[in-house]
mmCIF file of C-alpha atoms in Angstrom:
data_model
loop_
_atom_site.group_PDB
_atom_site.id
_atom_site.type_symbol
_atom_site.label_atom_id
_atom_site.label_comp_id
_atom_site.label_asym_id
_atom_site.label_seq_id
_atom_site.Cartn_x
_atom_site.Cartn_y
_atom_site.Cartn_z
ATOM 1 C CA UNK Z 17 92.238 94.224 80.515
ATOM 2 C CA UNK Z 18 90.560 95.412 83.917
ATOM 3 C CA UNK Z 19 92.342 96.919 86.734
ATOM 4 C CA UNK Z 20 91.722 93.557 88.674
ATOM 5 C CA UNK Z 21 93.403 91.583 85.712
ATOM 6 C CA UNK Z 22 96.483 93.897 85.679
ATOM 7 C CA UNK Z 23 96.812 93.473 89.528
ATOM 8 C CA UNK Z 24 96.529 89.827 89.343
ATOM 9 C CA UNK Z 25 99.095 89.732 86.595
ATOM 10 C CA UNK Z 26 101.488 91.351 88.723
ATOM 11 C CA UNK Z 27 101.074 88.806 91.600
ATOM 12 C CA UNK Z 28 98.629 91.144 93.737
ATOM 13 C CA UNK Z 29 95.334 90.764 94.891
ATOM 14 C CA UNK Z 30 92.816 93.115 93.539
ATOM 15 C CA UNK Z 31 91.838 95.045 96.569
ATOM 16 C CA UNK Z 32 89.867 98.365 96.307
ATOM 17 C CA UNK Z 33 92.821 100.481 97.665
ATOM 18 C CA UNK Z 34 94.938 99.094 95.125
ATOM 19 C CA UNK Z 35 92.244 99.551 92.159
ATOM 20 C CA UNK Z 36 91.904 103.179 93.285
ATOM 21 C CA UNK Z 37 95.349 104.232 93.283
ATOM 22 C CA UNK Z 38 96.192 102.305 89.928
ATOM 23 C CA UNK Z 39 93.165 104.099 88.421
ATOM 24 C CA UNK Z 40 94.899 107.331 89.522
ATOM 25 C CA UNK Z 41 97.897 106.868 87.703
ATOM 26 C CA UNK Z 42 96.001 105.670 84.609
ATOM 27 C CA UNK Z 43 93.844 108.582 84.382
ATOM 28 C CA UNK Z 44 95.684 111.625 85.521
ATOM 29 C CA UNK Z 45 97.623 114.000 82.844
ATOM 30 C CA UNK Z 46 100.554 114.227 85.712
ATOM 31 C CA UNK Z 47 102.849 111.464 85.145
ATOM 32 C CA UNK Z 48 105.045 111.992 88.270
ATOM 33 C CA UNK Z 49 103.209 111.745 91.500
ATOM 34 C CA UNK Z 50 104.099 111.759 95.229
ATOM 35 C CA UNK Z 51 102.011 109.819 97.876
ATOM 36 C CA UNK Z 52 100.673 112.921 98.974
ATOM 37 C CA UNK Z 53 99.740 113.872 95.455
ATOM 38 C CA UNK Z 54 97.737 110.551 94.925
ATOM 39 C CA UNK Z 55 96.082 111.064 98.462
ATOM 40 C CA UNK Z 56 94.902 114.423 97.265
ATOM 41 C CA UNK Z 57 93.149 113.012 94.363
ATOM 42 C CA UNK Z 58 91.765 110.144 96.293
ATOM 43 C CA UNK Z 59 90.390 112.694 98.952
ATOM 44 C CA UNK Z 60 89.010 114.942 96.081
ATOM 45 C CA UNK Z 61 86.935 111.591 94.884
ATOM 46 C CA UNK Z 62 85.842 110.919 98.409
ATOM 47 C CA UNK Z 63 87.774 107.403 98.386
ATOM 48 C CA UNK Z 64 87.957 105.956 101.603
ATOM 49 C CA UNK Z 65 91.949 105.130 101.281
ATOM 50 C CA UNK Z 66 94.101 106.498 104.141
ATOM 51 C CA UNK Z 67 97.757 108.108 103.565
ATOM 52 C CA UNK Z 68 99.281 104.970 105.016
ATOM 53 C CA UNK Z 69 97.455 102.792 102.803
ATOM 54 C CA UNK Z 70 98.535 105.017 99.805
ATOM 55 C CA UNK Z 71 102.194 104.382 100.979
ATOM 56 C CA UNK Z 72 101.874 100.748 101.254
ATOM 57 C CA UNK Z 73 100.085 100.241 97.956
ATOM 58 C CA UNK Z 74 102.844 102.451 96.288
ATOM 59 C CA UNK Z 75 105.534 100.429 97.958
ATOM 60 C CA UNK Z 76 103.763 97.199 96.501
ATOM 61 C CA UNK Z 77 103.517 98.599 93.089
ATOM 62 C CA UNK Z 78 107.185 99.604 93.001
ATOM 63 C CA UNK Z 79 107.928 95.877 94.081
ATOM 64 C CA UNK Z 80 105.804 94.343 91.588
ATOM 65 C CA UNK Z 81 107.096 96.390 88.621
ATOM 66 C CA UNK Z 82 103.840 98.532 88.237
ATOM 67 C CA UNK Z 83 105.274 101.780 89.239
ATOM 68 C CA UNK Z 84 108.839 103.252 88.947
ATOM 69 C CA UNK Z 85 110.215 105.417 91.785
ATOM 70 C CA UNK Z 86 112.295 108.537 91.466
ATOM 71 C CA UNK Z 87 113.962 110.898 93.815
ATOM 72 C CA UNK Z 88 114.565 114.150 92.210
ATOM 73 C CA UNK Z 89 115.998 117.287 93.747
ATOM 74 C CA UNK Z 90 113.414 117.595 96.150
ATOM 75 C CA UNK Z 91 114.433 114.778 97.889
ATOM 76 C CA UNK Z 92 110.504 113.756 97.856
ATOM 77 C CA UNK Z 93 109.840 110.167 96.047
ATOM 78 C CA UNK Z 94 107.657 110.369 93.045
ATOM 79 C CA UNK Z 95 106.178 107.609 91.168
ATOM 80 C CA UNK Z 96 105.209 106.801 87.524
ATOM 81 C CA UNK Z 97 103.763 103.854 85.655
ATOM 82 C CA UNK Z 98 106.353 101.556 84.468
ATOM 83 C CA UNK Z 99 105.434 101.389 80.975
ATOM 84 C CA UNK Z 100 108.803 99.388 79.581
ATOM 85 C CA UNK Z 101 110.214 102.319 77.639
ATOM 86 C CA UNK Z 102 113.263 103.823 79.019
ATOM 87 C CA UNK Z 103 113.423 107.598 79.321
ATOM 88 C CA UNK Z 104 115.312 110.483 81.056
ATOM 89 C CA UNK Z 105 113.907 113.473 83.065
ATOM 90 C CA UNK Z 106 114.396 117.091 82.975
ATOM 91 C CA UNK Z 107 113.576 118.798 86.276
ATOM 92 C CA UNK Z 108 112.507 122.467 86.706
ATOM 93 C CA UNK Z 109 114.448 123.627 89.894
ATOM 94 C CA UNK Z 110 111.993 126.544 90.185
ATOM 95 C CA UNK Z 111 108.637 124.708 90.027
ATOM 96 C CA UNK Z 112 109.528 121.187 90.078
ATOM 97 C CA UNK Z 113 107.929 120.214 86.831
ATOM 98 C CA UNK Z 114 109.374 117.095 85.104
ATOM 99 C CA UNK Z 115 109.483 116.567 81.530
ATOM 100 C CA UNK Z 116 110.511 113.218 80.172
ATOM 101 C CA UNK Z 117 112.866 112.848 76.983
ATOM 102 C CA UNK Z 118 114.836 110.145 75.005
ATOM 103 C CA UNK Z 119 118.196 110.941 73.148
ATOM 104 C CA UNK Z 120 119.608 108.041 71.228
ATOM 105 C CA UNK Z 121 123.019 109.959 71.344
ATOM 106 C CA UNK Z 122 122.913 110.365 75.192
ATOM 107 C CA UNK Z 123 122.021 106.470 75.329
ATOM 108 C CA UNK Z 124 125.090 105.659 73.015
ATOM 109 C CA UNK Z 125 127.547 107.940 74.751
ATOM 110 C CA UNK Z 126 126.711 106.527 78.202
ATOM 111 C CA UNK Z 127 127.173 102.871 77.014
ATOM 112 C CA UNK Z 128 130.344 103.975 75.205
ATOM 113 C CA UNK Z 129 131.591 105.690 78.610
ATOM 114 C CA UNK Z 130 130.998 102.636 80.634
ATOM 115 C CA UNK Z 131 132.553 100.162 78.124
ATOM 116 C CA UNK Z 132 135.560 102.367 77.872
ATOM 117 C CA UNK Z 133 135.916 102.175 81.656
ATOM 118 C CA UNK Z 134 135.498 98.429 81.882
ATOM 119 C CA UNK Z 135 131.864 98.305 82.844
ATOM 120 C CA UNK Z 136 128.949 96.878 81.068
ATOM 121 C CA UNK Z 137 125.903 99.189 81.432
ATOM 122 C CA UNK Z 138 122.892 97.349 83.141
ATOM 123 C CA UNK Z 139 120.643 100.619 83.998
ATOM 124 C CA UNK Z 140 120.866 104.021 84.267
ATOM 125 C CA UNK Z 141 118.662 106.944 85.552
ATOM 126 C CA UNK Z 142 119.430 110.427 84.186
ATOM 127 C CA UNK Z 143 117.771 113.532 85.577
ATOM 128 C CA UNK Z 144 119.133 117.310 84.352
ATOM 129 C CA UNK Z 145 118.231 119.952 86.736
ATOM 130 C CA UNK Z 146 117.464 123.081 84.916
ATOM 131 C CA UNK Z 147 115.253 126.307 84.953
ATOM 132 C CA UNK Z 148 112.330 126.736 82.388
ATOM 133 C CA UNK Z 149 113.047 129.523 80.081
ATOM 134 C CA UNK Z 150 109.539 129.836 78.963
ATOM 135 C CA UNK Z 151 108.334 133.413 79.525
ATOM 136 C CA UNK Z 152 104.915 132.592 80.865
ATOM 137 C CA UNK Z 153 105.628 128.975 82.145
ATOM 138 C CA UNK Z 154 102.119 128.006 83.725
ATOM 139 C CA UNK Z 155 103.878 125.972 86.271
ATOM 140 C CA UNK Z 156 106.103 128.605 87.537
ATOM 141 C CA UNK Z 157 105.057 129.649 91.008
ATOM 142 C CA UNK Z 158 103.671 133.548 91.018
ATOM 143 C CA UNK Z 159 105.502 135.849 93.236
#
């Protein structure tokens, strides 16, 4: 399926800025990107897409279900491709690196807690804020 087909299936016209932004998310190793991160990648590729357009496309992609938005501790919105598989996040408070994880026991406990309090869980977002304990973490800011 082409990028244009993916966009059309989401109800969006396949404009060049939309295709470029979608390509950034599909080809980068970085799963969680801010609008500024996407803009920097596009600048490096000499793509003629402005920051305001990047913001607009990200909002359109979120509304269409192509991307999911998260607000981690920094308060800055980051986006990731919505691939339909639920996961939670570990966020390093030193460098901001985000690691995804899934744990059946945590999922079971959340449903159980909601049910015990008279709720039916519809959705949730869990972010654990921690400090990386790896001695030579490549993501840690050097001081």
